[in-house]
XYZ file of N, CA, C and O in Angstrom:
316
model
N 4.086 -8.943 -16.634
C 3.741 -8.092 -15.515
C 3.524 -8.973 -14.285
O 2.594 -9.766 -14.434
N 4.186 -9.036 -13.037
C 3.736 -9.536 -11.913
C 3.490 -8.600 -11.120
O 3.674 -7.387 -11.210
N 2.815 -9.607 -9.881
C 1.378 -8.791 -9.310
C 1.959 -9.358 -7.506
O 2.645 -10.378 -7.434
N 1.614 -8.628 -6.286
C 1.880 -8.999 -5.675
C 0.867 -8.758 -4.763
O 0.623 -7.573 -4.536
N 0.044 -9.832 -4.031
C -1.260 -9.994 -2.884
C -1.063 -8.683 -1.828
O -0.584 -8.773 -0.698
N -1.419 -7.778 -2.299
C -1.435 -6.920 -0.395
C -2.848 -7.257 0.319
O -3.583 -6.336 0.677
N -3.140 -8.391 0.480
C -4.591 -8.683 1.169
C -5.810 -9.288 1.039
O -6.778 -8.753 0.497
N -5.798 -10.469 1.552
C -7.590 -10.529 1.123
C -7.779 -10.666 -0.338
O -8.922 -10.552 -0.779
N -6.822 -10.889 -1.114
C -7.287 -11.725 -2.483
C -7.070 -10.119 -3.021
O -7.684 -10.015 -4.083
N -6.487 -8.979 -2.699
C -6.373 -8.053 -3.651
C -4.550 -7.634 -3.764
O -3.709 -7.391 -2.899
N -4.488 -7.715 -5.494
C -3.279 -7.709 -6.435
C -2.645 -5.729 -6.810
O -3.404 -4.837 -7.189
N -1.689 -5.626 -6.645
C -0.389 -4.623 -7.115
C 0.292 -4.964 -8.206
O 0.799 -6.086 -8.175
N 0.436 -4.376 -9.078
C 1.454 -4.440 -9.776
C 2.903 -3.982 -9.563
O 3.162 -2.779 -9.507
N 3.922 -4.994 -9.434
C 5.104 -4.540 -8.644
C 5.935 -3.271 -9.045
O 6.562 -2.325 -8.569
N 5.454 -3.977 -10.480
C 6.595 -2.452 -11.597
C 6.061 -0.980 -10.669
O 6.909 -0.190 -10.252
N 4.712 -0.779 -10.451
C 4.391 0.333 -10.543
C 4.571 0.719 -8.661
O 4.218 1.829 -8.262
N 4.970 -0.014 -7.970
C 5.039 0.344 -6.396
C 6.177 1.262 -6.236
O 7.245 1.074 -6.817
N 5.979 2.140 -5.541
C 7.605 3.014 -5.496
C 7.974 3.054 -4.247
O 9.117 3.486 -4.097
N 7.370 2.733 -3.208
C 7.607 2.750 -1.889
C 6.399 2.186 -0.984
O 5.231 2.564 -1.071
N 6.966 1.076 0.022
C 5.997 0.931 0.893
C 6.351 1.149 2.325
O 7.332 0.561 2.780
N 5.469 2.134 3.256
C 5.661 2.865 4.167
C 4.585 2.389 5.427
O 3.487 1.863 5.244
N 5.202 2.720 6.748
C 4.360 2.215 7.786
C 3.585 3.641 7.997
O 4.186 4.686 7.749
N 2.148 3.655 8.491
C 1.343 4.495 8.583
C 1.205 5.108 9.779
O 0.303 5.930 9.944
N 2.186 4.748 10.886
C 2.351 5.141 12.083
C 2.916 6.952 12.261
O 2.720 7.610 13.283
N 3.509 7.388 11.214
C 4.012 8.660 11.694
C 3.194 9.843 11.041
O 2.275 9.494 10.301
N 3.376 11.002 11.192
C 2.383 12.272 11.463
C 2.831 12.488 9.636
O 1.907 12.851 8.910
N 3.843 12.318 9.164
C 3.784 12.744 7.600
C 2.802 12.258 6.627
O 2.101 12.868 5.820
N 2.983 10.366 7.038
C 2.131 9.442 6.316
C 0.833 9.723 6.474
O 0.066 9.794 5.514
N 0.458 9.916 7.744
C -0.931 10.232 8.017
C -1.151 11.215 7.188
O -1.918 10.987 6.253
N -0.591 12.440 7.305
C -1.093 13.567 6.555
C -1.174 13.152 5.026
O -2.223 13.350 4.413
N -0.396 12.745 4.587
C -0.250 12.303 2.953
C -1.300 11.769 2.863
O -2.013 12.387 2.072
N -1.956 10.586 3.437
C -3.018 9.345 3.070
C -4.137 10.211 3.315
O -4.959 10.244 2.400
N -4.418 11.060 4.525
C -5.328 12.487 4.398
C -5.428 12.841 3.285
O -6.459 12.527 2.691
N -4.280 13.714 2.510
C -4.898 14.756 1.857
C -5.141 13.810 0.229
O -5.788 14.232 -0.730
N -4.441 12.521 0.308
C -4.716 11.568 -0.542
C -6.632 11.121 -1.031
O -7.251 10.871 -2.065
N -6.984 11.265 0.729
C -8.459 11.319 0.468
C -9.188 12.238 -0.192
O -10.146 12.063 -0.945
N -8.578 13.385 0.200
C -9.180 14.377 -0.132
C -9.375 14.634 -1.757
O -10.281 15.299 -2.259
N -8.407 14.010 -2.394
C -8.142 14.327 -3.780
C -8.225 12.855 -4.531
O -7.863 12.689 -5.696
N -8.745 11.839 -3.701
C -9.711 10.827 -4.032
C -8.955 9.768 -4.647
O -9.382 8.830 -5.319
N -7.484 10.115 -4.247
C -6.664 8.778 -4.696
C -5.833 7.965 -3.528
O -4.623 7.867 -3.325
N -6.927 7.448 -2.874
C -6.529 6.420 -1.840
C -7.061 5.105 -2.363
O -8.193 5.171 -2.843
N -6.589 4.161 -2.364
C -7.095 2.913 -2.652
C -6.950 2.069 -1.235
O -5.869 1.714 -0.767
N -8.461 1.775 -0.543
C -8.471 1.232 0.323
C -8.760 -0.281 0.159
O -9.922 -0.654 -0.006
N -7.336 -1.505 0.217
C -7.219 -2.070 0.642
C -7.640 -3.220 1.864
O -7.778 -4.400 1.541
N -7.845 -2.745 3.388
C -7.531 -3.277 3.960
C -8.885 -4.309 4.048
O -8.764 -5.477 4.419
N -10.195 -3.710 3.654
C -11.360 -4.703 3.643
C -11.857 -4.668 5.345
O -12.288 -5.599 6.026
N -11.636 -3.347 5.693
C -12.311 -2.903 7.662
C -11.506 -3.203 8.498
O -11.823 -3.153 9.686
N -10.218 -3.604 8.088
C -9.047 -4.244 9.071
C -7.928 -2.824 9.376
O -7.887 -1.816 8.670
N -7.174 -3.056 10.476
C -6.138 -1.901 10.171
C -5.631 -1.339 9.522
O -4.596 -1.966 9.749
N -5.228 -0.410 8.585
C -3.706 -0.046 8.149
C -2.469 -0.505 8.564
O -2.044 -0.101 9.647
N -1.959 -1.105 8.049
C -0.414 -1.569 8.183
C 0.620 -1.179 7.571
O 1.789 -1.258 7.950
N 0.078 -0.618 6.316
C 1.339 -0.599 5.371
C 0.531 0.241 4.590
O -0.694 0.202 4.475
N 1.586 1.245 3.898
C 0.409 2.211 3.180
C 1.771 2.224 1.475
O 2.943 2.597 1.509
N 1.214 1.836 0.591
C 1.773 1.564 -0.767
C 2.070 3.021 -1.821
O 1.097 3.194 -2.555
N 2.539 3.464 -1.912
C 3.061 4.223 -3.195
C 3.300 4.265 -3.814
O 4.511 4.043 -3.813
N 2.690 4.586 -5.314
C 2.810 3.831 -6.609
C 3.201 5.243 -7.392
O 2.861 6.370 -7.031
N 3.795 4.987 -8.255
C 4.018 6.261 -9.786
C 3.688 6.726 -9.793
O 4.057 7.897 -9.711
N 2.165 6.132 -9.943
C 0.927 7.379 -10.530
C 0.395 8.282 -9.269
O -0.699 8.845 -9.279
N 1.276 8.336 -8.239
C 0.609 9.127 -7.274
C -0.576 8.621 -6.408
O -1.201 9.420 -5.710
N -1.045 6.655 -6.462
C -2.103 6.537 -5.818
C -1.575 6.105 -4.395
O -0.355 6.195 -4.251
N -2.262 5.680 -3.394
C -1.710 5.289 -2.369
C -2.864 4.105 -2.126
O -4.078 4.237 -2.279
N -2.007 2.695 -1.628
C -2.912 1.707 -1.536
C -2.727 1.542 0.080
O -1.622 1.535 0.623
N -4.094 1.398 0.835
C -3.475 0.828 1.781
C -3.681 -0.440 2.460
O -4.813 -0.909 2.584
N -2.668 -1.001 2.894
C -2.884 -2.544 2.913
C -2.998 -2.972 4.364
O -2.489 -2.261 5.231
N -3.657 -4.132 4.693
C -3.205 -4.851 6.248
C -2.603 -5.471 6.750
O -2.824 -5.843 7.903
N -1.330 -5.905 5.853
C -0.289 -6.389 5.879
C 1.038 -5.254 5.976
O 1.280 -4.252 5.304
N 1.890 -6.005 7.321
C 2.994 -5.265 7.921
C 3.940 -5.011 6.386
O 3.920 -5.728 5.386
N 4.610 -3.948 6.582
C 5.260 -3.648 5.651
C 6.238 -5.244 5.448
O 5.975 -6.166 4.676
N 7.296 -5.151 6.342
C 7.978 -6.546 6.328
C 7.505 -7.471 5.050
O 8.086 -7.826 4.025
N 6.081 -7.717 5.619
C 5.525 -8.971 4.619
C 5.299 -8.772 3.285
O 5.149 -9.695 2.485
N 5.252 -7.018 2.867
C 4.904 -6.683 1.771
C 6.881 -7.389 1.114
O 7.280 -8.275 0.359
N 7.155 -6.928 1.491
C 8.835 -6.783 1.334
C 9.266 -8.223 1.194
O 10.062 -8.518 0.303
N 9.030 -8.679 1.605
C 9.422 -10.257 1.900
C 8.354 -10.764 0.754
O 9.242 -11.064 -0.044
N 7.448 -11.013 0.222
C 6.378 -11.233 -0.631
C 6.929 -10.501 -2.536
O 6.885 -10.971 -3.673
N 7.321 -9.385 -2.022
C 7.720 -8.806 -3.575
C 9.322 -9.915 -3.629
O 9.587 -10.698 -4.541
N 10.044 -9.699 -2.576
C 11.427 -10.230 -2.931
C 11.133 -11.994 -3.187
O 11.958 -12.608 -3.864
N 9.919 -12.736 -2.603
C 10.446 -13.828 -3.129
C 9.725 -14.066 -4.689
O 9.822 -15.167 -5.232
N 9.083 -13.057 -5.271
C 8.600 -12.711 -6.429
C 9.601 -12.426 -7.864
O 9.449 -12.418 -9.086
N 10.538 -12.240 -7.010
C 12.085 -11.725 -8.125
C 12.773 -13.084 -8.699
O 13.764 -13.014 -9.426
């Protein structure tokens, strides 16, 4: 199983990421909303921005402070 840093010393498991998305548009927002609401947000960033908001299998959403790019660039030199 490898694991990939979204931040501040906290680990993902790559198998399980299904998409990582920038948090800038009105859908994401709403998703990571109603994500709260139903208590499966995993906050990441440790009081720093949102940058990148993670989507995993199981329906959780992580969100990280690292630009998507870096998430992307970080899993690929992981392969």
């Amino acid at each position: 199983m490898r694991f990939v840093n979204v931040g501040y010393g906290n680990v993902v498991s790559m198998q399980r990421i299904v998409a990582i998305v920038s948090p800038e548009s009105a859908p994401v927002r709403r998703l990571v909303q109603d994500g709260r609401d139903e208590r499966k947000v995993i906050d990441a960033t440790c009081g720093r921005k949102t940058r990148a908001v993670i989507i995993t299998d199981t329906g959780l959403l992580i969100l990280s402070p690292l630009q998507t790019e870096t998430l992307a660039a970080r899993m690929e030199d992981m392969k």
